Short mmCIF file of N, CA and C in Angstrom, two decimals:
data_model
loop_
_atom_site.label_atom_id
_atom_site.label_comp_id
_atom_site.label_asym_id
_atom_site.label_seq_id
_atom_site.Cartn_x
_atom_site.Cartn_y
_atom_site.Cartn_z
N MET A 1 47.40 106.40 109.38
CA MET A 1 46.16 106.65 110.08
C MET A 1 44.98 106.32 109.17
N ILE A 2 43.96 105.74 109.78
CA ILE A 2 42.74 105.38 109.06
C ILE A 2 41.55 106.00 109.81
N GLU A 3 40.58 106.48 109.08
CA GLU A 3 39.35 106.97 109.68
C GLU A 3 38.18 106.15 109.16
N MET A 4 37.24 105.88 110.06
CA MET A 4 36.01 105.18 109.70
C MET A 4 34.88 105.77 110.53
N CYS A 5 33.66 105.46 110.17
CA CYS A 5 32.51 105.99 110.88
C CYS A 5 31.74 104.83 111.51
N VAL A 6 31.45 104.96 112.80
CA VAL A 6 30.67 103.96 113.52
C VAL A 6 29.60 104.69 114.31
N ASN A 7 28.34 104.39 114.04
CA ASN A 7 27.22 105.03 114.75
C ASN A 7 27.35 106.56 114.74
N ASN A 8 27.65 107.11 113.59
CA ASN A 8 27.81 108.55 113.41
C ASN A 8 28.96 109.15 114.22
N GLU A 9 29.90 108.30 114.64
CA GLU A 9 31.08 108.77 115.35
C GLU A 9 32.31 108.46 114.49
N LYS A 10 33.26 109.40 114.46
CA LYS A 10 34.49 109.18 113.72
C LYS A 10 35.44 108.34 114.56
N VAL A 11 35.88 107.21 114.00
CA VAL A 11 36.86 106.34 114.65
C VAL A 11 38.19 106.55 113.93
N ILE A 12 39.21 106.85 114.68
CA ILE A 12 40.55 107.04 114.13
C ILE A 12 41.42 105.87 114.57
N ILE A 13 42.06 105.23 113.61
CA ILE A 13 43.03 104.16 113.91
C ILE A 13 44.40 104.72 113.61
N ARG A 14 45.27 104.67 114.62
CA ARG A 14 46.60 105.26 114.50
C ARG A 14 47.59 104.51 115.38
N GLU A 15 48.88 104.77 115.14
CA GLU A 15 49.91 104.21 116.01
C GLU A 15 49.76 104.79 117.40
N ALA A 16 49.99 103.95 118.40
CA ALA A 16 49.99 104.42 119.79
C ALA A 16 51.19 105.33 120.00
N LYS A 17 51.05 106.24 120.92
CA LYS A 17 52.13 107.16 121.30
C LYS A 17 52.34 107.06 122.81
N LYS A 18 53.50 107.50 123.24
CA LYS A 18 53.85 107.44 124.66
C LYS A 18 52.77 108.08 125.53
N PHE A 19 52.20 109.20 125.07
CA PHE A 19 51.20 109.91 125.87
C PHE A 19 49.88 109.15 126.00
N ASP A 20 49.71 108.04 125.25
CA ASP A 20 48.50 107.22 125.33
C ASP A 20 48.53 106.24 126.50
N ALA A 21 49.64 106.14 127.20
CA ALA A 21 49.83 105.09 128.21
C ALA A 21 48.72 105.06 129.26
N LYS A 22 48.41 106.19 129.86
CA LYS A 22 47.40 106.22 130.92
C LYS A 22 46.03 105.79 130.39
N ALA A 23 45.64 106.33 129.24
CA ALA A 23 44.35 105.97 128.64
C ALA A 23 44.31 104.49 128.26
N LEU A 24 45.43 103.96 127.79
CA LEU A 24 45.48 102.53 127.44
C LEU A 24 45.31 101.65 128.66
N ILE A 25 45.95 101.99 129.76
CA ILE A 25 45.81 101.19 130.98
C ILE A 25 44.36 101.21 131.46
N GLU A 26 43.75 102.39 131.45
CA GLU A 26 42.33 102.49 131.84
C GLU A 26 41.46 101.63 130.93
N TYR A 27 41.70 101.71 129.62
CA TYR A 27 40.97 100.91 128.63
C TYR A 27 41.16 99.41 128.89
N LEU A 28 42.40 98.98 129.08
CA LEU A 28 42.70 97.56 129.26
C LEU A 28 42.09 97.02 130.56
N ASN A 29 42.07 97.82 131.61
CA ASN A 29 41.44 97.37 132.85
C ASN A 29 39.94 97.22 132.69
N VAL A 30 39.31 98.03 131.82
CA VAL A 30 37.88 97.89 131.56
C VAL A 30 37.61 96.64 130.72
N ILE A 31 38.33 96.49 129.60
CA ILE A 31 38.02 95.36 128.72
C ILE A 31 38.31 94.01 129.37
N GLY A 32 39.24 93.99 130.33
CA GLY A 32 39.51 92.75 131.06
C GLY A 32 38.28 92.22 131.76
N GLY A 33 37.37 93.12 132.13
CA GLY A 33 36.12 92.71 132.78
C GLY A 33 34.97 92.49 131.82
N GLU A 34 35.19 92.78 130.54
CA GLU A 34 34.11 92.65 129.57
C GLU A 34 34.15 91.34 128.79
N SER A 35 35.25 90.62 128.88
CA SER A 35 35.39 89.39 128.09
C SER A 35 36.30 88.40 128.80
N ASP A 36 35.89 87.14 128.79
CA ASP A 36 36.75 86.08 129.32
C ASP A 36 37.66 85.51 128.24
N TYR A 37 37.67 86.11 127.06
CA TYR A 37 38.52 85.63 125.98
C TYR A 37 39.91 86.23 126.02
N LEU A 38 40.16 87.17 126.94
CA LEU A 38 41.48 87.81 127.04
C LEU A 38 42.36 87.05 128.03
N THR A 39 43.65 87.37 128.03
CA THR A 39 44.58 86.69 128.93
C THR A 39 44.60 87.31 130.32
N PHE A 40 43.75 88.31 130.56
CA PHE A 40 43.67 88.96 131.87
C PHE A 40 42.22 89.36 132.13
N GLY A 41 41.90 89.53 133.42
CA GLY A 41 40.55 89.92 133.80
C GLY A 41 40.49 91.39 134.19
N ALA A 42 39.36 91.78 134.77
CA ALA A 42 39.16 93.16 135.19
C ALA A 42 40.23 93.58 136.19
N GLU A 43 40.83 94.74 135.94
CA GLU A 43 41.85 95.32 136.82
C GLU A 43 43.06 94.40 137.00
N GLN A 44 43.30 93.48 136.06
CA GLN A 44 44.43 92.55 136.16
C GLN A 44 45.52 92.84 135.14
N PHE A 45 45.45 93.93 134.44
CA PHE A 45 46.44 94.20 133.40
C PHE A 45 47.84 94.28 134.00
N GLY A 46 48.00 95.01 135.08
CA GLY A 46 49.21 94.93 135.88
C GLY A 46 50.42 95.72 135.41
N ARG A 47 50.24 96.82 134.70
CA ARG A 47 51.36 97.69 134.35
C ARG A 47 51.10 99.09 134.89
N SER A 48 52.18 99.73 135.32
CA SER A 48 52.08 101.13 135.71
C SER A 48 52.09 101.99 134.45
N VAL A 49 51.77 103.27 134.60
CA VAL A 49 51.81 104.19 133.46
C VAL A 49 53.23 104.23 132.89
N GLU A 50 54.22 104.27 133.77
CA GLU A 50 55.61 104.32 133.32
C GLU A 50 55.99 103.06 132.55
N GLN A 51 55.56 101.90 133.04
CA GLN A 51 55.84 100.64 132.33
C GLN A 51 55.16 100.60 130.97
N GLU A 52 53.94 101.10 130.91
CA GLU A 52 53.22 101.12 129.64
C GLU A 52 53.88 102.10 128.67
N GLU A 53 54.32 103.25 129.17
CA GLU A 53 55.04 104.20 128.32
C GLU A 53 56.28 103.54 127.72
N GLU A 54 57.02 102.82 128.55
CA GLU A 54 58.23 102.12 128.08
C GLU A 54 57.87 101.06 127.04
N PHE A 55 56.78 100.33 127.29
CA PHE A 55 56.34 99.29 126.35
C PHE A 55 56.00 99.91 125.00
N ILE A 56 55.28 101.03 125.01
CA ILE A 56 54.90 101.71 123.77
C ILE A 56 56.13 102.19 123.02
N VAL A 57 57.04 102.85 123.72
CA VAL A 57 58.26 103.36 123.09
C VAL A 57 59.07 102.22 122.49
N ASN A 58 59.20 101.10 123.22
CA ASN A 58 59.94 99.95 122.69
C ASN A 58 59.29 99.41 121.42
N ALA A 59 57.95 99.34 121.40
CA ALA A 59 57.25 98.86 120.21
C ALA A 59 57.48 99.81 119.03
N LEU A 60 57.43 101.11 119.30
CA LEU A 60 57.62 102.08 118.23
C LEU A 60 59.03 102.05 117.66
N ASN A 61 59.99 101.62 118.46
CA ASN A 61 61.39 101.61 118.04
C ASN A 61 61.81 100.31 117.37
N LYS A 62 60.94 99.31 117.35
CA LYS A 62 61.26 98.04 116.70
C LYS A 62 60.71 98.03 115.28
N GLU A 63 61.51 97.53 114.34
CA GLU A 63 61.05 97.45 112.95
C GLU A 63 60.00 96.37 112.74
N ASN A 64 59.94 95.40 113.65
CA ASN A 64 59.01 94.29 113.47
C ASN A 64 57.93 94.27 114.57
N ALA A 65 57.53 95.45 115.02
CA ALA A 65 56.46 95.56 116.01
C ALA A 65 55.50 96.67 115.60
N LEU A 66 54.27 96.51 116.02
CA LEU A 66 53.23 97.49 115.72
C LEU A 66 52.31 97.60 116.92
N PHE A 67 51.99 98.81 117.31
CA PHE A 67 51.05 99.05 118.40
C PHE A 67 50.11 100.15 117.92
N ILE A 68 48.86 99.78 117.67
CA ILE A 68 47.89 100.73 117.15
C ILE A 68 46.67 100.80 118.07
N ILE A 69 45.99 101.93 118.03
CA ILE A 69 44.77 102.10 118.81
C ILE A 69 43.67 102.63 117.90
N ALA A 70 42.44 102.38 118.34
CA ALA A 70 41.26 102.99 117.73
C ALA A 70 40.69 103.92 118.78
N GLU A 71 40.38 105.15 118.36
CA GLU A 71 39.84 106.10 119.32
C GLU A 71 38.64 106.84 118.75
N VAL A 72 37.74 107.21 119.65
CA VAL A 72 36.57 108.01 119.32
C VAL A 72 36.59 109.21 120.25
N ASN A 73 36.65 110.40 119.68
CA ASN A 73 36.69 111.63 120.47
C ASN A 73 37.79 111.58 121.54
N GLY A 74 38.95 111.03 121.17
CA GLY A 74 40.08 110.96 122.08
C GLY A 74 40.03 109.81 123.07
N LYS A 75 38.97 109.01 123.05
CA LYS A 75 38.81 107.87 123.97
C LYS A 75 39.24 106.59 123.26
N VAL A 76 40.10 105.79 123.91
CA VAL A 76 40.54 104.52 123.34
C VAL A 76 39.37 103.54 123.37
N VAL A 77 39.02 103.00 122.17
CA VAL A 77 37.92 102.04 122.07
C VAL A 77 38.39 100.70 121.50
N GLY A 78 39.68 100.63 121.10
CA GLY A 78 40.23 99.39 120.58
C GLY A 78 41.74 99.48 120.49
N ASN A 79 42.38 98.33 120.46
CA ASN A 79 43.83 98.32 120.25
C ASN A 79 44.28 97.01 119.65
N LEU A 80 45.47 97.05 119.06
CA LEU A 80 46.13 95.87 118.52
C LEU A 80 47.61 96.03 118.77
N ASN A 81 48.21 94.96 119.29
CA ASN A 81 49.64 94.96 119.58
C ASN A 81 50.25 93.74 118.91
N PHE A 82 51.24 93.96 118.06
CA PHE A 82 51.95 92.90 117.35
C PHE A 82 53.43 93.03 117.63
N SER A 83 54.08 91.90 117.87
CA SER A 83 55.52 91.92 118.07
C SER A 83 56.15 90.71 117.40
N GLY A 84 57.19 90.99 116.60
CA GLY A 84 57.95 89.93 115.95
C GLY A 84 59.04 89.40 116.87
N GLY A 85 59.67 88.32 116.44
CA GLY A 85 60.72 87.69 117.22
C GLY A 85 61.91 88.61 117.43
N ILE A 86 62.65 88.38 118.52
CA ILE A 86 63.77 89.25 118.86
C ILE A 86 65.08 88.79 118.24
N ARG A 87 65.12 87.58 117.71
CA ARG A 87 66.34 87.08 117.09
C ARG A 87 66.18 87.02 115.57
N GLN A 88 67.31 87.02 114.88
CA GLN A 88 67.30 87.07 113.42
C GLN A 88 66.46 85.95 112.81
N ARG A 89 66.54 84.76 113.38
CA ARG A 89 65.84 83.61 112.80
C ARG A 89 64.33 83.66 113.01
N THR A 90 63.86 84.49 113.93
CA THR A 90 62.42 84.57 114.18
C THR A 90 61.87 85.99 114.03
N ALA A 91 62.68 86.91 113.57
CA ALA A 91 62.24 88.31 113.42
C ALA A 91 61.10 88.45 112.41
N HIS A 92 60.97 87.51 111.50
CA HIS A 92 59.97 87.58 110.42
C HIS A 92 58.57 87.14 110.84
N VAL A 93 58.45 86.61 112.05
CA VAL A 93 57.16 86.08 112.50
C VAL A 93 56.83 86.68 113.87
N GLY A 94 55.55 86.93 114.09
CA GLY A 94 55.15 87.48 115.38
C GLY A 94 53.71 87.14 115.68
N GLU A 95 53.29 87.55 116.87
CA GLU A 95 51.94 87.26 117.34
C GLU A 95 51.27 88.57 117.74
N PHE A 96 49.95 88.61 117.61
CA PHE A 96 49.24 89.82 117.99
C PHE A 96 48.07 89.50 118.91
N GLY A 97 47.64 90.55 119.60
CA GLY A 97 46.41 90.53 120.38
C GLY A 97 45.59 91.73 119.95
N VAL A 98 44.29 91.58 119.95
CA VAL A 98 43.39 92.66 119.51
C VAL A 98 42.17 92.68 120.43
N SER A 99 41.64 93.87 120.66
CA SER A 99 40.44 93.99 121.50
C SER A 99 39.71 95.29 121.18
N THR A 100 38.42 95.30 121.53
CA THR A 100 37.62 96.52 121.45
C THR A 100 36.70 96.58 122.66
N LEU A 101 36.30 97.79 123.02
CA LEU A 101 35.32 97.94 124.10
C LEU A 101 34.02 97.26 123.70
N LYS A 102 33.36 96.65 124.66
CA LYS A 102 32.14 95.89 124.39
C LYS A 102 31.08 96.74 123.68
N GLU A 103 30.97 98.01 124.05
CA GLU A 103 29.94 98.86 123.43
C GLU A 103 30.20 99.07 121.94
N TYR A 104 31.41 98.72 121.46
CA TYR A 104 31.75 98.88 120.04
C TYR A 104 31.87 97.53 119.31
N TRP A 105 31.56 96.43 120.00
CA TRP A 105 31.59 95.13 119.34
C TRP A 105 30.62 95.13 118.17
N GLY A 106 30.98 94.40 117.12
CA GLY A 106 30.09 94.24 115.97
C GLY A 106 30.13 95.40 114.99
N ASN A 107 31.08 96.32 115.17
CA ASN A 107 31.17 97.49 114.29
C ASN A 107 32.41 97.48 113.40
N ALA A 108 33.07 96.33 113.29
CA ALA A 108 34.22 96.12 112.39
C ALA A 108 35.49 96.86 112.82
N ILE A 109 35.54 97.36 114.06
CA ILE A 109 36.76 98.03 114.51
C ILE A 109 37.90 97.02 114.63
N GLY A 110 37.63 95.88 115.24
CA GLY A 110 38.66 94.84 115.34
C GLY A 110 39.13 94.39 113.97
N GLU A 111 38.20 94.23 113.05
CA GLU A 111 38.54 93.84 111.68
C GLU A 111 39.45 94.89 111.03
N GLU A 112 39.14 96.16 111.21
CA GLU A 112 39.97 97.22 110.62
C GLU A 112 41.36 97.26 111.26
N LEU A 113 41.44 97.00 112.55
CA LEU A 113 42.74 96.95 113.22
C LEU A 113 43.59 95.83 112.62
N ILE A 114 42.98 94.67 112.40
CA ILE A 114 43.72 93.52 111.84
C ILE A 114 44.10 93.80 110.38
N LYS A 115 43.22 94.40 109.61
CA LYS A 115 43.56 94.76 108.23
C LYS A 115 44.74 95.73 108.19
N TYR A 116 44.77 96.66 109.13
CA TYR A 116 45.89 97.60 109.24
C TYR A 116 47.18 96.81 109.47
N LEU A 117 47.13 95.84 110.40
CA LEU A 117 48.30 94.99 110.68
C LEU A 117 48.75 94.25 109.43
N ILE A 118 47.81 93.67 108.69
CA ILE A 118 48.16 92.90 107.49
C ILE A 118 48.81 93.81 106.45
N THR A 119 48.23 94.98 106.22
CA THR A 119 48.81 95.93 105.27
C THR A 119 50.20 96.36 105.71
N TRP A 120 50.34 96.69 106.98
CA TRP A 120 51.64 97.09 107.52
C TRP A 120 52.66 95.96 107.35
N SER A 121 52.25 94.72 107.65
CA SER A 121 53.14 93.57 107.53
C SER A 121 53.64 93.40 106.10
N LYS A 122 52.74 93.54 105.14
CA LYS A 122 53.12 93.39 103.73
C LYS A 122 54.11 94.46 103.29
N SER A 123 54.02 95.65 103.87
CA SER A 123 54.93 96.73 103.47
C SER A 123 56.18 96.81 104.35
N SER A 124 56.24 95.98 105.39
CA SER A 124 57.36 96.07 106.34
C SER A 124 58.69 95.61 105.77
N GLY A 125 58.63 94.66 104.81
CA GLY A 125 59.85 94.08 104.31
C GLY A 125 60.47 93.07 105.26
N ILE A 126 59.85 92.85 106.40
CA ILE A 126 60.37 91.93 107.42
C ILE A 126 59.38 90.81 107.71
N ILE A 127 58.13 91.18 108.01
CA ILE A 127 57.15 90.21 108.49
C ILE A 127 56.68 89.30 107.37
N ARG A 128 56.81 87.99 107.61
CA ARG A 128 56.40 86.98 106.62
C ARG A 128 55.29 86.07 107.15
N LYS A 129 54.98 86.21 108.47
CA LYS A 129 53.91 85.40 109.04
C LYS A 129 53.37 86.07 110.28
N ILE A 130 52.03 86.07 110.40
CA ILE A 130 51.35 86.60 111.57
C ILE A 130 50.66 85.44 112.28
N ASN A 131 50.95 85.31 113.56
CA ASN A 131 50.34 84.26 114.37
C ASN A 131 49.37 84.86 115.38
N LEU A 132 48.45 84.04 115.83
CA LEU A 132 47.57 84.41 116.93
C LEU A 132 47.12 83.14 117.63
N ARG A 133 46.65 83.34 118.84
CA ARG A 133 45.98 82.24 119.54
C ARG A 133 44.67 82.79 120.06
N VAL A 134 43.65 81.98 119.97
CA VAL A 134 42.30 82.40 120.32
C VAL A 134 41.64 81.25 121.06
N ARG A 135 40.89 81.57 122.12
CA ARG A 135 40.18 80.50 122.81
C ARG A 135 39.31 79.77 121.81
N ASN A 136 39.33 78.44 121.86
CA ASN A 136 38.65 77.69 120.81
C ASN A 136 37.12 77.76 120.88
N ASP A 137 36.57 78.39 121.90
CA ASP A 137 35.12 78.60 121.96
C ASP A 137 34.74 80.04 121.56
N ASN A 138 35.71 80.83 121.12
CA ASN A 138 35.45 82.20 120.66
C ASN A 138 35.08 82.16 119.17
N THR A 139 33.87 81.74 118.90
CA THR A 139 33.44 81.51 117.52
C THR A 139 33.43 82.79 116.68
N ARG A 140 33.06 83.92 117.28
CA ARG A 140 33.05 85.19 116.52
C ARG A 140 34.46 85.57 116.11
N GLY A 141 35.40 85.44 117.04
CA GLY A 141 36.79 85.77 116.74
C GLY A 141 37.35 84.85 115.66
N ILE A 142 37.13 83.55 115.81
CA ILE A 142 37.64 82.58 114.84
C ILE A 142 37.06 82.84 113.46
N SER A 143 35.78 83.16 113.40
CA SER A 143 35.13 83.46 112.12
C SER A 143 35.77 84.68 111.46
N LEU A 144 36.05 85.72 112.23
CA LEU A 144 36.70 86.91 111.70
C LEU A 144 38.09 86.58 111.18
N TYR A 145 38.87 85.85 111.96
CA TYR A 145 40.23 85.51 111.53
C TYR A 145 40.21 84.70 110.24
N LYS A 146 39.30 83.76 110.14
CA LYS A 146 39.19 82.96 108.91
C LYS A 146 38.80 83.85 107.72
N LYS A 147 37.88 84.78 107.94
CA LYS A 147 37.45 85.72 106.90
C LYS A 147 38.65 86.49 106.36
N LEU A 148 39.60 86.80 107.23
CA LEU A 148 40.78 87.58 106.84
C LEU A 148 41.93 86.71 106.33
N GLY A 149 41.69 85.41 106.22
CA GLY A 149 42.68 84.52 105.61
C GLY A 149 43.52 83.69 106.56
N PHE A 150 43.30 83.81 107.85
CA PHE A 150 44.07 83.01 108.81
C PHE A 150 43.62 81.55 108.75
N LEU A 151 44.59 80.65 108.90
CA LEU A 151 44.32 79.22 108.87
C LEU A 151 44.56 78.61 110.24
N GLU A 152 43.79 77.58 110.57
CA GLU A 152 43.99 76.86 111.82
C GLU A 152 45.27 76.04 111.73
N GLU A 153 46.08 76.08 112.79
CA GLU A 153 47.36 75.38 112.78
C GLU A 153 47.52 74.38 113.92
N GLY A 154 46.74 74.50 114.97
CA GLY A 154 46.89 73.56 116.09
C GLY A 154 46.10 74.00 117.30
N ILE A 155 46.17 73.16 118.33
CA ILE A 155 45.44 73.40 119.58
C ILE A 155 46.45 73.38 120.73
N ILE A 156 46.29 74.32 121.66
CA ILE A 156 47.04 74.29 122.91
C ILE A 156 46.04 73.90 123.99
N LYS A 157 46.24 72.75 124.58
CA LYS A 157 45.34 72.25 125.62
C LYS A 157 45.55 73.02 126.91
N ARG A 158 44.45 73.29 127.62
CA ARG A 158 44.48 73.93 128.95
C ARG A 158 45.26 75.24 128.94
N ASP A 159 45.10 76.03 127.90
CA ASP A 159 45.85 77.27 127.76
C ASP A 159 45.36 78.36 128.71
N PHE A 160 44.07 78.37 129.02
CA PHE A 160 43.49 79.34 129.95
C PHE A 160 42.91 78.60 131.15
N LEU A 161 42.99 79.22 132.31
CA LEU A 161 42.32 78.72 133.52
C LEU A 161 41.52 79.89 134.07
N ILE A 162 40.20 79.81 133.94
CA ILE A 162 39.32 80.90 134.35
C ILE A 162 38.27 80.34 135.29
N ASN A 163 38.23 80.89 136.50
CA ASN A 163 37.28 80.45 137.52
C ASN A 163 37.31 78.94 137.70
N GLY A 164 38.51 78.37 137.72
CA GLY A 164 38.67 76.95 137.96
C GLY A 164 38.39 76.05 136.77
N GLU A 165 38.11 76.63 135.60
CA GLU A 165 37.82 75.84 134.41
C GLU A 165 38.89 76.06 133.34
N PHE A 166 39.35 74.96 132.73
CA PHE A 166 40.36 75.04 131.68
C PHE A 166 39.70 75.28 130.32
N TYR A 167 40.42 76.03 129.48
CA TYR A 167 39.99 76.27 128.11
C TYR A 167 41.18 76.06 127.18
N ASP A 168 40.90 75.48 126.02
CA ASP A 168 41.94 75.27 125.01
C ASP A 168 42.01 76.49 124.09
N SER A 169 43.18 76.67 123.47
CA SER A 169 43.35 77.73 122.48
C SER A 169 43.61 77.13 121.12
N LEU A 170 43.14 77.82 120.10
CA LEU A 170 43.38 77.47 118.72
C LEU A 170 44.51 78.37 118.22
N LEU A 171 45.54 77.77 117.64
CA LEU A 171 46.62 78.52 117.01
C LEU A 171 46.22 78.76 115.56
N MET A 172 46.39 80.01 115.11
CA MET A 172 46.07 80.36 113.73
C MET A 172 47.21 81.18 113.16
N GLY A 173 47.37 81.13 111.85
CA GLY A 173 48.45 81.88 111.22
C GLY A 173 48.07 82.37 109.83
N LEU A 174 48.75 83.45 109.43
CA LEU A 174 48.56 84.03 108.10
C LEU A 174 49.94 84.25 107.49
N LEU A 175 50.15 83.64 106.31
CA LEU A 175 51.40 83.84 105.61
C LEU A 175 51.36 85.17 104.87
N ILE A 176 52.44 85.92 104.95
CA ILE A 176 52.57 87.21 104.26
C ILE A 176 53.53 87.05 103.09
N ASP A 177 53.06 87.32 101.90
CA ASP A 177 53.91 87.19 100.71
C ASP A 177 54.53 88.51 100.33
#
């Protein structure tokens, strides 16, 4: 668990728990409408509370997965989900997604979530590479990932289709020693 202060509010970063499922779904349905950089829109997350509970429990039971949240006064304001490969040959590498509520953008919560992932990966004894994909016009996100050591690795053409318009994604990766 990590604590930080944002606008005189205590932010706690911790592993997600089964009981967080309902709050996470509410959070995800809100952030889907706050950014077109996510893989889903407003109210498009599409999991029931029971499905989210199962997803959280599965992540907690895997040695190469991490599911963390940032909360303020018990309210979810950010999350990061990382999952490594399911087979022996790919268990060492995984991909993550990260988000924060718009009202908390620019306060380093996303950065702290990613730093937590990097620290966890280094101590895991399993994870040797962290991958991500980011819309190639998300300059703030790309800048943050580069600041944390991620390198550009390639482009996926037409990866997103939003309101009839295609967007490419940038593949980025961080080697874990």
